[in-house]
Amino acid sequence: MSTPASIRAWEAHVTLYRSVWKSNVMGSFVQPLLYLLGMGLGVGALVDDGNQNDTLLDGLTYFQFLAPALLATTAMMIASNEALWPVLGGFKWWKKFHSEAATPLTPNEIAGGVALWQITKSFIAVFGVAAVLLIFPDTRSWGVLLAIVFGTLTGAAFAAPISAWSASRETDHSFPTINRFVIVPLFLFGGAFYPISQLPDWMETVAIATPLWHGVELCRNSVYDRLELWPTVGHVAYLVTMAVVGWLLAARSFRRRLTQ
């Protein structure tokens, strides 16, 4: 049985990654560790002294509240960046995708390879955060394994639609705007640092309509064994829909660019 074509396209990304994997994997571990020590334990000590933290954080300490959310926020950051400049560059600057299209690979298969690689990068980053969570007794649970899956799915839900946008652009002028006015605000207001119930009503609605909140809820509840059937089904269905629809749009953009 021959290797699926999308896997062969994915292998091209893996080959390039081999030259930088050590520093990348190390960063995936060190960065969340420092973040948790600073925000989770440092700022968390101040938050836990408050009078309402048990009510606001559903009985969790601030460290317990924040730590699992980093699985989802990290996936969002890594996946969105992989879906911006690397995708446009593959068409415009490096002509990598055109070179691949000159082989028996079809545009759909090339797009599939890109999607698989974005999922792989999300998994590597999420796995690094999960390894850090296992260091601390408060977040050491079997639910971390399931949270890795949910975090990676969150990354896919961001990467696919952003890839569709990037593949349709001729310049990267809009990319800093996406980071500044979409990714960073979601990082701050998507439920990772405090419950979205503390936001104004209209901002809470916006947060619920974005993939990050769904990913944060899944990761946090899985780590603490608080998953409930129908909310979990709803969160997963939302993220899967975003990933599938985004990939279909991205594949269409790839076909358009590579068959002109």
Short mmCIF file of C-alpha atoms in Angstrom, two decimals, residues 7 14-15 49-50 58-59 62 68 94 111 122 153 197 200 203 205 207:
data_model
loop_
_atom_site.label_atom_id
_atom_site.label_comp_id
_atom_site.label_asym_id
_atom_site.label_seq_id
_atom_site.Cartn_x
_atom_site.Cartn_y
_atom_site.Cartn_z
CA ILE A 7 1.25 12.36 4.06
CA VAL A 14 8.81 17.46 8.66
CA THR A 15 12.08 17.33 6.74
CA ASP A 49 -6.39 36.27 48.46
CA GLY A 50 -9.59 37.83 47.13
CA ASP A 58 -15.85 27.67 40.41
CA GLY A 59 -13.87 26.48 43.40
CA TYR A 62 -6.16 30.83 39.99
CA PRO A 68 -5.27 24.06 31.49
CA TRP A 94 9.33 30.50 -1.98
CA ALA A 111 -3.54 21.62 1.14
CA SER A 122 -0.19 22.40 17.36
CA LEU A 153 -8.33 20.41 17.82
CA SER A 197 -19.12 36.01 32.60
CA PRO A 200 -19.87 42.94 29.21
CA MET A 203 -18.20 40.74 24.63
CA THR A 205 -21.38 36.71 23.21
CA ALA A 207 -16.17 35.18 23.12
#
